[in-house]
Amino acid sequence: MTFSLDPHSRIDSPVHRLPAAAKLAAALAILVATVSTPRAFVPVSCVLLAAAALSRIPPLFLLKRLVLLEPLALGVAILAIFQPGGWRIFALIVIRATLCLLTVILLSNTTPFAELLRVFRRVHVPALLVTTLALMYRYLFVLIEESERMRRARACRTYGGGRRSTWKSLASVVGRLFVRSTERAERIHAAMCARGWK
Amino acid sequence: MHIPDGFLDGKTMVATAALSVGGLSLAVRQLRRQLPRRRVPLMGLAAAFVFAAQMLNFPIAGGTSGHLLGSVLIAVLLGPGAAVLVLTAVLIVQCLVFADGGLLALGANLFNMGIVGGVGGYAIYRGVQRLMGGARGVIMGAAFAAWCSATMAAILAAGELAISGTAPWAIVFPAMVNVHLLIGLGEAAVTVLVIVAIQRTRPELIDPSAPASGPLSNRQIAGYGLLISLGLALFVSPFACAWPDGLEKVAAALGFSHRAAIGPAPMANYRLLWIRSAPLGTAIAGAVGTLIVFILAFVVARVVTPKAATESR
């Protein structure tokens, strides 16, 4: 495995030890409070900072994630300036979006995805969706690595080439990736049946 | 395209969440009945595939690059029900693992990209494909549907943002839609190239008359149609009339002019007279653009359809 999606979700801290259901519920409550009233900004940021400190996740990592995702929010928020009282709305939205982002980043980095799935199953999310999510999470790395290998193989065998050929070969990489995914799914099905899945 | 948290207000979030849950339960119910057991793991793998495919960047001019969104591609490959399930999984992982797209806005994102992009895109694809027939119809339908899905999702996102009072419609509609008219072209190109690549190697994987997740029954078509038109009625039609006076008149005539208080956006429309023509301009450009893209899709289908695929049908 060359990289991990949520590298800090398995370290040990008071926040990590909390049950996943509690964290998910708390995150949802925080999000709803943040979105519904500006008066929640101060208490919410205190709670988030406390959680971040207790979680022992390197602050630099959290900051990096935030900076990475903030432009997406800013891009939409800029449109809010062009209306009466726009700057106030803009500031409001940016603070709101940042607090919400930090909440979700903290949730995803203190809770392993498998535990969230267990919560989903308990609240009667359709089993088909939970299975799909579990398999997707499991094979994400595999497929990303596979596509990276195919891309590298192509880069090794072609010199230069215009934009047209780049698009064409990239598309064939994607097409090939789909074919390989269906073949892999068949093998996985056989393996699941062999282990008693019905 | 992913709407982050903090941009939508309560009523929009509740309404989009309800629409998405409706669409997802339609899809799950269909799959439970029609999806063969051996295809169940394919759903997870397809979701991982969409995710991995989105990470491959296609170079555009000047060092910028774009990537595939995949709603229509996966609908063409697996059918509409599977597309909704797969795109739901992709959006949930993007939201919960990468914090890309809000958790409270998940309903809106799922509706825009999964249900309208996937099922709406599939409906357009099937319509065009039946019209043209054969492998060429697959290419043309996929090209046109891919462009439409990106544009439709952008229009809906603009409506949701405007109704939430985040940004005035006169700004957010042209800004979102003009960008996505172009993104849609890239999406159509990538979708077509990928489908051509699969048609060349494994043509049996693309059979429009028998999608992997089974054909839709009339009741399901009605269900999805209802959901999508409800979404359009809620988020786009309050703004769709380019002449606010007419809207006002109709509202007064029907006796529900108080509904204008639904968000600050329509008010802003009146105040910013200088940009009032912008949505109209975008709408006209969009209509002309749709026609051009349709013709373009036809030309592309003639050029790129693999010979073997046309002969085998």
XYZ file of C-alpha atoms in Angstrom:
511
model
C 0.000 0.000 0.000
C 1.692 3.162 -1.165
C -0.552 5.662 0.568
C -3.419 5.793 2.987
C -6.640 7.755 2.743
C -6.942 8.608 6.411
C -3.472 8.059 7.852
C -4.339 9.279 11.339
C -7.596 7.430 11.870
C -5.933 4.597 13.779
C -3.724 6.338 16.324
C -4.663 6.121 19.993
C -6.206 9.105 21.781
C -9.251 9.907 23.924
C -11.087 11.123 20.827
C -10.198 8.030 18.808
C -11.449 5.779 21.600
C -14.942 7.295 21.567
C -17.574 5.116 19.873
C -17.999 5.911 16.183
C -21.754 6.437 16.532
C -21.191 9.129 19.177
C -18.662 10.918 16.987
C -20.920 10.809 13.950
C -23.862 12.148 15.976
C -21.688 14.876 17.525
C -20.359 15.881 14.109
C -23.872 16.121 12.699
C -25.007 18.182 15.703
C -22.054 20.533 15.282
C -22.742 20.907 11.558
C -26.423 21.666 12.108
C -25.612 24.207 14.821
C -22.962 25.887 12.665
C -25.218 26.130 9.639
C -28.284 27.339 11.518
C -26.934 30.258 13.557
C -23.806 32.456 13.646
C -24.091 32.477 17.450
C -22.800 28.894 17.430
C -19.476 29.910 15.834
C -17.605 30.570 19.081
C -18.697 27.479 21.067
C -18.265 25.282 17.980
C -14.734 26.500 17.330
C -13.873 25.902 21.016
C -15.187 22.336 20.814
C -13.362 21.684 17.536
C -10.065 23.089 18.832
C -10.367 20.994 21.997
C -11.122 17.882 19.940
C -8.200 18.607 17.615
C -5.834 19.042 20.563
C -7.055 15.888 22.311
C -6.893 13.799 19.128
C -3.070 14.070 18.874
C -3.320 14.546 15.125
C -0.429 16.807 14.035
C -1.926 20.322 13.734
C 0.102 20.870 10.572
C -1.670 17.933 8.931
C -5.091 19.357 9.785
C -4.032 22.768 8.511
C -2.776 21.251 5.258
C -6.045 19.424 4.680
C -7.975 22.607 5.410
C -5.855 24.706 3.043
C -6.229 22.037 0.361
C -10.029 22.058 0.555
C -10.657 25.724 1.305
C -10.296 26.957 -2.331
C -13.301 24.853 -3.359
C -15.421 26.644 -0.778
C -13.920 30.070 -1.536
C -14.619 29.686 -5.251
C -18.346 29.392 -4.614
C -18.363 31.903 -1.762
C -16.948 34.649 -4.000
C -20.219 34.627 -5.939
C -21.964 35.802 -2.768
C -20.164 39.166 -2.846
C -22.227 40.379 -5.783
C -25.359 41.201 -3.845
C -26.506 43.823 -1.354
C -24.614 43.255 1.893
C -22.437 40.788 0.038
C -19.291 41.093 2.129
C -21.132 40.239 5.320
C -22.689 37.170 3.695
C -19.313 36.246 2.214
C -17.604 36.381 5.611
C -20.443 34.436 7.196
C -20.251 31.707 4.554
C -16.477 31.407 4.706
C -16.485 30.999 8.496
C -19.356 28.525 8.274
C -17.717 26.485 5.526
C -14.375 26.419 7.338
C -15.896 25.203 10.602
C -17.876 22.530 8.749
C -14.778 21.404 6.842
C -12.768 21.125 10.056
C -15.575 19.075 11.641
C -15.628 16.551 8.801
C -11.819 16.402 8.603
C -11.658 15.672 12.335
C -14.391 13.057 12.068
C -12.723 11.241 9.171
C -9.301 11.288 10.809
C -10.401 10.039 14.215
C -12.758 7.304 13.008
C -11.765 4.349 10.823
C -14.144 4.042 7.861
C -15.013 0.454 8.769
C -16.446 1.645 12.083
C -18.577 4.250 10.336
C -19.876 1.441 8.124
C -20.817 -0.549 11.209
C -22.829 2.458 12.410
C -24.503 2.698 8.999
C -25.512 -0.925 9.197
C -26.957 -0.425 12.669
C -29.157 2.489 11.524
C -30.524 0.338 8.675
C -28.738 1.816 5.707
C -29.499 -0.742 2.923
C -27.093 -3.686 3.118
C -26.351 -3.370 -0.593
C -25.049 0.157 -0.102
C -22.953 -0.845 2.920
C -21.429 -3.763 0.997
C -20.717 -1.472 -1.933
C -19.039 1.067 0.340
C -16.970 -1.591 2.081
C -15.760 -3.117 -1.184
C -15.113 0.294 -2.673
C -12.982 1.323 0.282
C -11.102 -1.973 0.191
C -10.296 -1.902 -3.541
C -9.743 1.825 -3.924
C -6.024 1.462 -3.263
C -5.766 -1.532 -5.521
C -7.374 0.185 -8.487
C -5.544 3.467 -7.994
C -2.273 1.571 -7.921
C -3.294 -0.437 -10.968
C -4.142 2.680 -12.950
C -0.860 4.245 -11.842
C 1.011 1.143 -13.061
C -0.746 1.288 -16.429
C -0.035 4.990 -16.743
C 3.626 4.422 -15.942
C 3.848 1.575 -18.427
C 2.406 3.827 -21.110
C 4.787 6.657 -20.221
C 7.735 4.272 -20.514
C 6.723 3.099 -23.971
C 5.752 6.363 -25.624
C 7.970 9.309 -26.359
C 6.382 12.742 -26.458
C 3.199 12.539 -28.448
C 0.628 15.258 -28.913
C -2.325 16.059 -26.741
C -4.570 13.939 -28.973
C -2.617 10.764 -28.430
C -2.324 11.482 -24.708
C -6.105 11.686 -24.446
C -6.555 8.552 -26.463
C -4.126 6.486 -24.452
C -5.465 7.836 -21.159
C -8.952 6.873 -22.267
C -7.776 3.382 -23.103
C -6.198 3.192 -19.645
C -9.577 4.082 -18.114
C -11.385 1.608 -20.361
C -8.901 -1.107 -19.527
C -9.294 -0.268 -15.835
C -13.040 -0.856 -16.097
C -12.559 -4.200 -17.847
C -10.061 -5.241 -15.185
C -12.482 -4.116 -12.448
C -15.260 -6.319 -13.832
C -12.880 -9.268 -14.063
C -11.664 -8.656 -10.543
C -15.267 -8.427 -9.331
C -15.898 -11.891 -10.730
C -12.871 -13.293 -8.909
C -13.966 -11.556 -5.708
C -17.424 -13.052 -6.078
C -15.928 -16.525 -6.394
C -13.748 -15.880 -3.345
C -16.721 -14.576 -1.345
C -18.783 -17.648 -2.248
C -15.907 -19.910 -1.240
C -15.986 -18.244 2.187
C -19.683 -18.825 2.711
C -21.195 -15.576 1.408
C -24.706 -16.007 0.153
C -19.475 20.878 -8.524
C -19.420 19.371 -5.032
C -21.316 21.820 -2.840
C -19.495 22.169 0.513
C -21.261 22.510 3.854
C -22.397 25.951 4.903
C -23.781 27.045 1.541
C -27.296 25.660 1.696
C -30.040 26.613 4.101
C -32.276 24.283 6.066
C -35.184 23.913 3.661
C -32.903 23.251 0.694
C -30.933 20.608 2.586
C -34.078 18.846 3.777
C -35.712 18.966 0.337
C -32.621 17.679 -1.527
C -32.031 14.990 1.100
C -35.630 13.798 0.722
C -35.309 13.689 -3.080
C -32.029 11.764 -2.858
C -33.326 9.253 -0.347
C -36.291 8.704 -2.652
C -34.031 8.116 -5.652
C -31.654 5.884 -3.730
C -34.467 3.731 -2.350
C -35.880 3.345 -5.865
C -32.461 2.189 -7.028
C -31.881 -0.181 -4.103
C -35.319 -1.722 -4.482
C -34.734 -2.322 -8.181
C -31.265 -3.797 -7.631
C -32.493 -6.090 -4.861
C -34.912 -7.631 -7.331
C -32.972 -7.548 -10.579
C -29.247 -7.526 -9.820
C -27.810 -11.058 -10.052
C -25.955 -12.074 -6.872
C -22.706 -12.478 -8.758
C -22.890 -8.814 -9.800
C -23.040 -7.498 -6.201
C -19.236 -7.177 -5.809
C -19.159 -5.378 -9.166
C -21.003 -2.441 -7.573
C -18.171 -1.881 -5.103
C -15.511 -2.364 -7.740
C -17.302 0.021 -10.103
C -17.394 2.648 -7.353
C -13.662 2.187 -6.778
C -13.191 2.387 -10.562
C -15.030 5.723 -10.803
C -12.897 7.031 -7.980
C -9.635 5.831 -9.537
C -10.663 7.148 -12.964
C -11.332 10.570 -11.449
C -7.720 10.687 -10.299
C -6.344 10.455 -13.847
C -5.915 13.964 -15.179
C -6.531 14.756 -18.816
C -4.370 17.649 -20.016
C -6.244 20.689 -21.360
C -4.647 23.852 -22.728
C -2.020 25.768 -20.797
C -1.011 23.278 -18.131
C -4.508 22.977 -16.677
C -6.132 19.602 -16.562
C -9.569 18.176 -15.993
C -10.861 14.821 -14.955
C -13.793 12.558 -15.605
C -16.922 12.873 -13.459
C -18.259 9.550 -14.661
C -22.022 9.745 -14.016
C -22.977 8.969 -17.609
C -20.078 6.594 -18.213
C -21.145 4.376 -15.337
C -24.838 4.651 -16.325
C -23.994 3.524 -19.867
C -21.833 0.657 -18.621
C -24.023 -0.618 -15.778
C -27.501 0.866 -16.172
C -29.324 3.600 -14.234
C -30.062 1.763 -10.977
C -26.466 0.677 -10.531
C -25.287 4.168 -11.470
C -27.258 5.716 -8.602
C -25.841 3.191 -6.114
C -22.261 3.533 -7.373
C -22.334 7.336 -7.437
C -23.844 7.376 -3.932
C -20.938 5.283 -2.690
C -18.414 7.533 -4.444
C -19.951 10.700 -2.988
C -20.144 9.242 0.537
C -16.475 8.234 0.483
C -15.447 11.584 -1.001
C -17.373 13.341 1.736
C -16.500 11.201 4.770
C -12.917 10.326 3.897
C -11.714 13.356 1.941
C -14.121 16.034 3.241
C -14.802 16.861 -0.425
C -18.427 17.964 -0.576
C -20.368 18.618 2.605
C -21.974 16.048 4.867
C -25.179 18.064 5.209
C -24.969 18.945 1.507
C -24.630 15.257 0.600
C -28.300 15.126 -0.344
C -27.910 18.015 -2.768
C -24.727 16.618 -4.310
C -26.262 13.181 -4.652
C -29.346 14.593 -6.301
C -27.411 16.813 -8.734
C -24.732 14.345 -9.762
C -26.130 10.925 -8.940
C -29.815 11.079 -9.700
C -30.058 13.863 -12.274
C -26.566 13.176 -13.669
C -26.903 9.394 -13.626
C -30.576 8.614 -14.273
C -31.351 11.810 -16.216
C -28.169 11.290 -18.234
C -29.141 7.685 -18.862
C -32.605 8.724 -20.092
C -31.035 11.109 -22.612
C -28.504 8.464 -23.649
C -31.230 5.877 -24.227
C -33.386 8.337 -26.145
C -30.611 9.299 -28.539
C -29.349 5.727 -28.773
C -32.789 4.442 -29.809
C -33.097 7.256 -32.317
C -29.790 6.419 -33.964
C -29.550 2.709 -33.260
C -26.474 0.509 -33.137
C -22.981 1.202 -31.876
C -23.017 4.672 -33.398
C -26.079 5.513 -31.352
C -24.257 4.440 -28.189
C -21.431 6.880 -28.908
C -23.675 9.755 -29.883
C -26.039 9.174 -26.965
C -23.193 8.952 -24.478
C -21.542 12.122 -25.812
C -24.725 14.173 -25.698
C -25.824 12.763 -22.329
C -22.416 13.393 -20.744
C -22.531 17.031 -21.759
C -26.133 17.371 -20.597
C -25.425 15.732 -17.237
C -22.650 18.202 -16.389
C -24.803 21.138 -17.485
C -27.942 19.939 -15.699
C -26.045 19.323 -12.479
C -24.592 22.843 -12.670
C -28.013 24.418 -13.287
C -29.456 22.565 -10.284
C -26.521 23.493 -8.069
C -26.970 27.135 -9.111
C -30.673 26.966 -8.258
C -29.978 25.403 -4.876
C -27.383 28.053 -4.013
C -29.677 30.859 -5.153
C -32.715 29.590 -3.249
C -30.583 29.265 -0.131
C -29.802 32.974 -0.434
C -26.069 32.278 -0.777
C -25.643 34.142 -4.038
C -28.055 35.884 -6.395
C -29.313 33.786 -9.308
C -28.223 36.471 -11.781
C -24.609 35.842 -10.702
C -24.508 32.205 -9.754
C -26.395 30.896 -12.813
C -24.082 32.312 -15.501
C -20.976 31.654 -13.384
C -21.775 27.986 -12.756
C -23.380 27.165 -16.078
C -20.902 28.872 -18.403
C -18.033 27.005 -16.764
C -19.877 23.695 -16.906
C -20.864 24.114 -20.562
C -17.118 23.788 -21.202
C -16.494 21.124 -18.559
C -19.329 19.196 -20.186
C -17.446 19.157 -23.494
C -14.417 17.619 -21.789
C -16.656 15.140 -19.969
C -18.296 14.145 -23.254
C -14.920 13.695 -24.956
C -13.490 11.526 -22.189
C -16.684 9.478 -21.880
C -16.721 8.790 -25.620
C -13.040 7.858 -25.776
C -13.418 5.446 -22.876
C -16.516 3.844 -24.396
C -14.751 3.494 -27.747
C -11.806 1.855 -25.983
C -14.141 -0.643 -24.291
C -16.108 -1.231 -27.505
C -12.844 -2.158 -29.207
C -11.742 -4.717 -26.655
C -14.911 -5.976 -24.957
C -17.944 -4.895 -27.021
C -20.217 -7.274 -25.112
C -19.842 -5.130 -21.972
C -21.853 -2.341 -23.606
C -25.278 -3.632 -24.509
C -27.792 -0.791 -24.302
C -30.823 -3.086 -24.415
C -29.730 -5.116 -21.385
C -27.877 -3.042 -18.769
C -26.158 -4.984 -15.979
C -28.623 -3.747 -13.386
C -31.700 -4.667 -15.424
C -34.104 -2.515 -17.432
C -36.327 0.049 -15.706
C -39.980 -0.737 -15.198
C -42.594 1.865 -16.054
C -43.205 2.521 -12.389
C -39.519 3.224 -11.796
C -39.358 5.540 -14.790
C -42.345 7.405 -13.373
C -40.683 7.525 -9.937
C -37.405 8.933 -11.216
C -39.252 11.307 -13.534
C -41.292 12.610 -10.623
C -38.201 13.112 -8.453
C -36.255 14.940 -11.157
C -39.145 17.183 -12.154
C -39.825 17.926 -8.480
C -36.195 18.978 -8.102
C -36.393 21.203 -11.171
C -39.683 22.697 -9.992
C -38.252 23.450 -6.550
C -34.818 24.777 -7.429
C -34.839 26.009 -11.007
C -38.331 27.081 -11.992
C -38.571 29.926 -9.431
C -35.759 31.571 -11.402
C -36.204 30.086 -14.823
C -38.411 32.887 -16.048
C -35.966 35.508 -17.267
C -38.528 38.273 -16.846
C -39.160 38.785 -13.131
C -42.247 40.901 -13.820
C -43.995 37.992 -15.485
C -43.179 35.764 -12.559
C -44.508 38.380 -10.211
C -47.709 38.670 -12.209
C -48.323 34.957 -12.217
C -47.628 34.794 -8.513
C -50.059 37.624 -7.820
C -52.687 36.108 -10.089
C -52.454 32.796 -8.335
C -52.519 34.531 -4.996
C -49.279 33.283 -3.593
C -47.050 36.303 -4.054
C -45.881 35.817 -0.472
C -43.901 32.922 -1.840
C -41.487 35.481 -3.227
C -40.132 35.595 0.317
C -38.684 32.127 -0.249
C -35.195 33.608 -0.397
C -33.460 36.922 -0.825
C -32.276 35.965 -4.312
C -35.320 37.055 -6.367
C -35.194 40.433 -4.621
C -31.571 40.855 -5.542
C -32.626 40.266 -9.124
C -34.606 43.498 -9.132
C -31.939 45.565 -7.502
C -29.120 44.569 -9.798
C -30.760 45.669 -12.988
C -27.481 45.861 -14.860
C -26.993 42.125 -14.771
C -30.605 41.191 -15.270
C -29.928 40.167 -18.825
C -27.129 37.772 -17.815
C -29.345 34.730 -17.081
C -31.293 35.335 -20.303
C -28.034 35.518 -22.249
C -26.805 32.323 -20.637
C -30.107 30.603 -21.329
C -29.966 31.532 -25.038
C -26.301 30.545 -25.254
C -27.240 27.302 -23.560
C -30.012 26.553 -26.024
C -27.764 27.258 -29.021
C -24.970 25.316 -27.341
C -27.234 22.311 -26.821
C -28.044 22.228 -30.511
C -24.381 22.548 -31.468
C -23.338 19.807 -29.038
C -26.067 17.540 -30.421
C -24.744 17.998 -33.952
C -21.174 17.637 -32.687
C -22.109 14.384 -30.959
C -23.504 13.128 -34.262
C -20.301 13.994 -36.122
C -18.112 12.492 -33.406
C -20.161 9.288 -33.452
C -19.652 8.970 -37.215
C -15.922 9.445 -36.916
C -14.893 7.466 -33.866
C -17.198 4.433 -33.760
C -14.983 1.351 -34.185
C -15.622 -0.521 -37.437
C -15.856 -3.899 -35.726
C -18.616 -2.643 -33.441
C -20.776 -1.370 -36.318
C -20.351 -4.580 -38.269
C -21.236 -6.866 -35.386
C -24.656 -5.270 -35.005
